[in-house]
Every structure is written in structure tokens, then in C-alpha cells.
């Protein structure tokens, strides 16, 4: 374990990537993600990797496709408008089943929007984002420490399932400083053998390795789709991660991810001091979504409140999970505005009293 | 202990680095810390602020709109943050840059001639350390040794010859309070 350091989320993520054995980084500057790129531009080339600033996000994601195709740890990072530009490439990589790490430090949209933090890209992150039926594993850190930790996890999951893993974070987590320690991570020990598919030069001992996302015959394309869906099902069964807090005695459960989960945590504490019974579920993997725990809790609690920095996106997945059993309410702020704990407490009080009235 | 601090002024006054020094010093003392800069449009207009939280418990929300302490280094920031100080909280402000002092009477006010004090030490840029000294005199949560350890981290090595003058500034700031 490293000594405790005070770092920005973006820098911690970059440092973790180097320690996780990052070989190729390709990116293009955009606020509020630029420190990540800057950090790697200073350090990656001296520490075993190659840093390249691409001419655009479109170029960057295709460079990732190429370098990751050689079976080495590869990543890119960007913020919302830049991530939209990458979607064609992400779809190709998902289809070709290439492992890589993507980072979206989300800012307020739509459009060029603002550089303030947002969660407006949730749908884009968990429902595909590009064309076709594909998924990414989506990890949502809520602290600078997790910004670092999820890099190792992300690379390991990408290598395990041969697919892109997305770290979905936001401008505030990218910009804020908190103490962080880096785990001892053995790059060699965690290396996965990709020689069966990676395009590293043909050996006489085997036939050509070919990477493509083009399969003209419909039947062949359907087979690939069936294979992908099977893989996503395995992931849904095995890789769900969430944090449950105070769920035992709760009447109302808040569901929130990322930065908002911390604001909601404070709101939960304050509401419980006022005599309410509030618990919390923090989804850590947004895909696979923690559906089962929400369904289980819907048998025990009265209401859910989903809090997000958007117009209501994850709330749809919570409603799907709960399947109409109990009311699922929503509170959100948009366009780069961060909700305050007091706003969420007000909402909780309102929900609690409306329940009492209806009895 | 949970201390929520906002530091606000013009870019170049050392607002962000003062906050970073707080945060580092808190970490040296094994406190939980969070440092959140303004990086939005207001930063591009020339004003800067940062929020620092020091706590002996896990910090749940780093996003806050009420502060125990506001350190105010220019007039626009006074207008923005005065109303966001908690009742019984405190405002430390630089005497020569604030034309209209705070009007609230449910908070403690400390008008600090930090610019003048910095000039008397022949280094205008240590104004922020003088204010930091005043803060630590009012709020004994950070030891001087932790602050000096923190400064070594925050100041680039080429500026380490300025550590002694910064230490002097720290003590000068304390004197502004207890004299």
C-alpha cells in the first residue's frame, strides 16, 4: 500500500492506471477531465506506457481500438460531449470484444452545456450509447479513493469478459481532492493471456487472429449477438456491486450513485436525526444494475426515493426493478447543479407526511 | 469535530493553495479532509473559491452551502458568502480589500490587516499565510508543524526557500488575533 496522498480525483485515477499497467493512453483534452490527460502526459511515457494526444475524440477511441487489439491495457478518458463523439468506436469495440477502460467525467448537458458536474449521461452509459445491442460494465465511484480503486477493478473486469469497462464519474469528483492510497497491485500476476485473439503478429504455429466488427451474413451476426447477450447475462449474475446502508429498519430507501450518493448520505443522516427512518442503496455497478436487492427491499419498505443530477434516468431502472410494488419517487437537479442535503431532507419529509395522511 | 470552511477571493491571491494547505495539514493530523475548488464559470471571471472540510469522521457530503468559517479576500466574495455562514460562525476578512464589512450580528467578524502585515514582512504574496495563521489561532485544530509539513507539499520545490518567510507569516497572523 502506498503512503496516503492528497490528490484530485482525475489525478488519482491517472496514477492508478499507471500502477495497473497501462500501456496505451489516447485522449483529447476537455474540461473537467483534463487533469487526467495532463497527469498521464507527464508520467506515462516514463513509466512503461505510451501517451498520445489524438486530434479528436473520434481518433482517440479508434486508437484505443487498435492498441487494445494488441491485447495490452489501453484507455481513454473524456467528458460528455467528447464521449458522444466516441460512440461509434465504442460500439465497434464492444462487438469485436476487445478489453479496454473508458472514463467519462460527466458535465452538464445537453449540447456543449456547462463544465459543472452532472449525471446526465446515465442512459448513454448503461443502455449502450452507440448503435446496436451492446452493454458496457459501468462503475460509479463516489470518492477520490474509488476513482483510483475502480481503475484496477475496471481493467480486471475488461480482461475477464473481453469488453470495454466504463468509469462513469463527474466533474466534482474529478476536481476535488481527498486522501487516497494505492493498493499493492502486481501487474504481472494480473496479466491475462490474450494471445488466442490479439493481433500481435502471425506465428507459424497458429492461424491468423482477426479483429473485426463486420459480419455481413445475418445468421453470423445473430450468433454474435446471442453470444454477447449470454455474456451480459453472466455479468448480471456475477458482477453486481452495491452498498447498503441502514436498510434494516427503513421506511424510505434512497437510491443514489456517485457524488449524489454522498449528498444523499448526509440527507439520510439528517432525516434520521429528525425521526424519519431512511436507508440507502448506492449502486456501484450501474450495469449490471443491483435489481435483486431493490426487489427484495420493496417487500419491506414503504417507498423509494431516487436522487440524481439529471431529469430522472436511473429512476427508470429502479422502477423496472421494483415492478410497481411500491411508489418510487424522484428528486433531481439538472444542468450542472448539485442538490444540497437540505433539499433531499425536505423531499423525504414531504414523502413521509404524505404516507401518514393516506393511512 | 467537523469544520466546514470556504475561502474566496481573486485568482492569484492564493485562495486555492491556502485551501490545499489546510487540507494537507488536516491529513497530516489524520483527519478526514476534502478540498473542492470552484472550477466553473466564476473561475474564468477572475474570482476563485474553494471549500475545505476537516473532520474526525468520514465526510459524507463534500457539497455544502453553509459554512462554519468564511475567509473572504475580496468584495464580490463577501456579497456571495456572508449569508452562507452558519449562525455563530465566523468571517475572517482582509481589511484593505473589503469596503463594506459584514452586516450580520449573529456571527463573529475578524477584520485582518493582512495585506499591510505582508508588506511589513516585505512579501505581499504571503498574505494568505497570515490569514491562515489567524484562523489557526481562532481554531486550534491544526498544529503549526502540520501546516509547515503541508506547505512543503503544496509549494513546488523551487519555492522551498520561501518556507521560513511563510512560517514567519503564520506567526504574524496569530499575533493579529491575540494582540
Coordinates of N, CA and C in Angstrom, one line a residue, chain A residues 3-6 8 31-32 115-117 171-172 175-179 259 262-263 265-266 269 338-342, chain B residues 2 4 20 23-24 27 30-37 39-42 44 58-65 153:
Chain A
X3 N 1.8 5.3 0.6 CA 1.5 6.3 1.6 C 0.2 7.1 1.2
X4 N -0.4 7.7 2.2 CA -1.6 8.5 1.9 C -1.2 9.8 1.2
X5 N -1.9 10.0 0.1 CA -1.6 11.2 -0.7 C -2.9 12.0 -0.8
X6 N -2.7 13.3 -1.0 CA -3.9 14.2 -1.3 C -3.9 14.5 -2.8
X8 N -6.3 15.1 -6.6 CA -7.6 15.3 -7.3 C -8.1 13.9 -7.8
X31 N -12.5 19.9 -20.4 CA -12.9 20.2 -19.0 C -14.1 19.4 -18.7
X32 N -14.3 18.8 -17.6 CA -13.5 18.8 -16.4 C -12.6 17.6 -16.2
X115 N -19.5 23.1 -17.7 CA -18.4 22.3 -17.2 C -18.6 21.8 -15.8
X116 N -19.8 22.1 -15.2 CA -20.1 21.6 -13.9 C -20.6 20.2 -13.9
X117 N -20.5 19.5 -12.7 CA -20.8 18.1 -12.6 C -22.3 17.7 -12.9
X171 N -17.7 15.8 -12.9 CA -16.7 16.9 -12.7 C -16.3 17.2 -11.3
X172 N -17.2 17.1 -10.4 CA -16.8 17.4 -9.0 C -15.8 16.3 -8.4
X175 N -12.5 16.9 -9.9 CA -11.8 18.1 -9.5 C -11.4 18.1 -8.0
X176 N -12.2 17.4 -7.2 CA -11.9 17.6 -5.7 C -10.7 16.7 -5.3
X177 N -10.2 17.2 -4.1 CA -9.0 16.5 -3.6 C -9.4 15.8 -2.3
X178 N -9.0 14.6 -2.1 CA -9.2 13.8 -0.9 C -8.0 12.9 -0.7
X179 N -7.8 12.4 0.5 CA -6.7 11.5 0.7 C -6.9 10.2 -0.1
X259 N -21.3 10.9 -6.8 CA -21.3 12.0 -5.9 C -22.6 12.2 -5.1
X262 N -23.2 10.6 -1.9 CA -22.6 11.2 -0.6 C -23.5 12.3 -0.1
X263 N -24.1 13.1 -1.0 CA -25.0 14.1 -0.6 C -26.2 13.5 0.0
X265 N -26.3 10.6 1.5 CA -25.9 10.0 2.7 C -26.1 11.0 3.9
X266 N -25.6 12.2 3.6 CA -25.8 13.3 4.6 C -27.3 13.6 4.8
X269 N -28.7 10.9 7.1 CA -28.3 11.2 8.5 C -29.2 12.3 9.1
X338 N -25.7 20.8 -8.3 CA -25.6 19.7 -7.3 C -26.7 19.9 -6.3
X339 N -27.5 18.9 -6.0 CA -28.5 19.0 -5.0 C -27.9 19.1 -3.6
X340 N -28.5 19.9 -2.7 CA -28.0 20.1 -1.4 C -28.7 19.1 -0.5
X341 N -28.0 18.6 0.6 CA -28.6 17.7 1.5 C -30.0 18.2 2.0
X342 N -30.1 19.5 2.3 CA -31.4 20.1 2.8 C -32.5 19.9 1.8
Chain B
X2 N -16.1 18.9 13.2 CA -16.3 19.0 11.8 C -16.3 20.4 11.4
X4 N -16.3 23.3 8.4 CA -16.6 23.5 7.0 C -16.2 24.9 6.7
X20 N -5.6 24.2 0.0 CA -4.8 22.9 -0.2 C -3.9 22.7 1.1
X23 N -6.0 21.4 3.8 CA -6.4 20.0 3.6 C -5.2 19.1 3.9
X24 N -4.0 19.5 3.4 CA -2.8 18.7 3.6 C -2.5 18.6 5.1
X27 N -4.7 16.3 6.8 CA -4.4 14.9 6.5 C -3.2 14.5 7.4
X30 N -4.1 13.3 10.5 CA -5.0 12.1 10.5 C -6.5 12.5 10.5
X31 N -6.9 13.6 10.1 CA -8.3 14.0 10.0 C -8.8 13.5 8.6
X32 N -10.1 13.4 8.5 CA -10.7 13.2 7.2 C -10.7 14.6 6.5
X33 N -10.4 14.7 5.2 CA -10.4 16.0 4.6 C -11.0 15.9 3.2
X34 N -11.5 17.0 2.8 CA -12.0 17.2 1.4 C -11.7 18.6 0.9
X35 N -11.2 18.8 -0.3 CA -10.9 20.1 -0.9 C -11.7 20.2 -2.2
X36 N -12.5 21.1 -2.3 CA -13.3 21.3 -3.6 C -13.1 22.6 -4.1
X37 N -12.5 22.7 -5.3 CA -12.3 24.1 -5.9 C -13.5 24.5 -6.7
X39 N -14.4 25.5 -10.2 CA -13.7 25.4 -11.4 C -14.6 25.8 -12.5
X40 N -15.8 26.4 -12.2 CA -16.8 26.7 -13.1 C -16.6 28.1 -13.8
X41 N -17.7 28.6 -14.3 CA -17.6 29.9 -15.0 C -17.0 31.0 -14.1
X42 N -17.3 30.9 -12.8 CA -16.9 32.0 -11.9 C -15.3 32.1 -11.9
X44 N -13.4 31.5 -14.3 CA -13.0 32.2 -15.5 C -13.2 33.7 -15.5
X58 N -15.9 10.3 8.9 CA -16.0 10.2 7.4 C -16.8 11.4 6.9
X59 N -16.4 12.0 5.8 CA -17.1 13.2 5.3 C -18.1 12.6 4.3
X60 N -19.4 12.8 4.6 CA -20.4 12.3 3.7 C -20.6 13.2 2.5
X61 N -21.0 14.4 2.7 CA -21.2 15.2 1.5 C -20.1 16.3 1.4
X62 N -19.4 16.3 0.3 CA -18.4 17.4 0.1 C -19.1 18.6 -0.5
X63 N -20.4 18.5 -0.7 CA -21.1 19.7 -1.4 C -21.9 20.3 -0.3
X64 N -21.6 21.5 0.1 CA -22.3 22.2 1.2 C -22.6 23.7 0.8
X65 N -23.6 24.2 1.5 CA -23.9 25.6 1.2 C -24.0 26.4 2.5
X153 N 4.6 20.3 0.8 CA 3.9 19.5 -0.3 C 3.2 20.5 -1.3

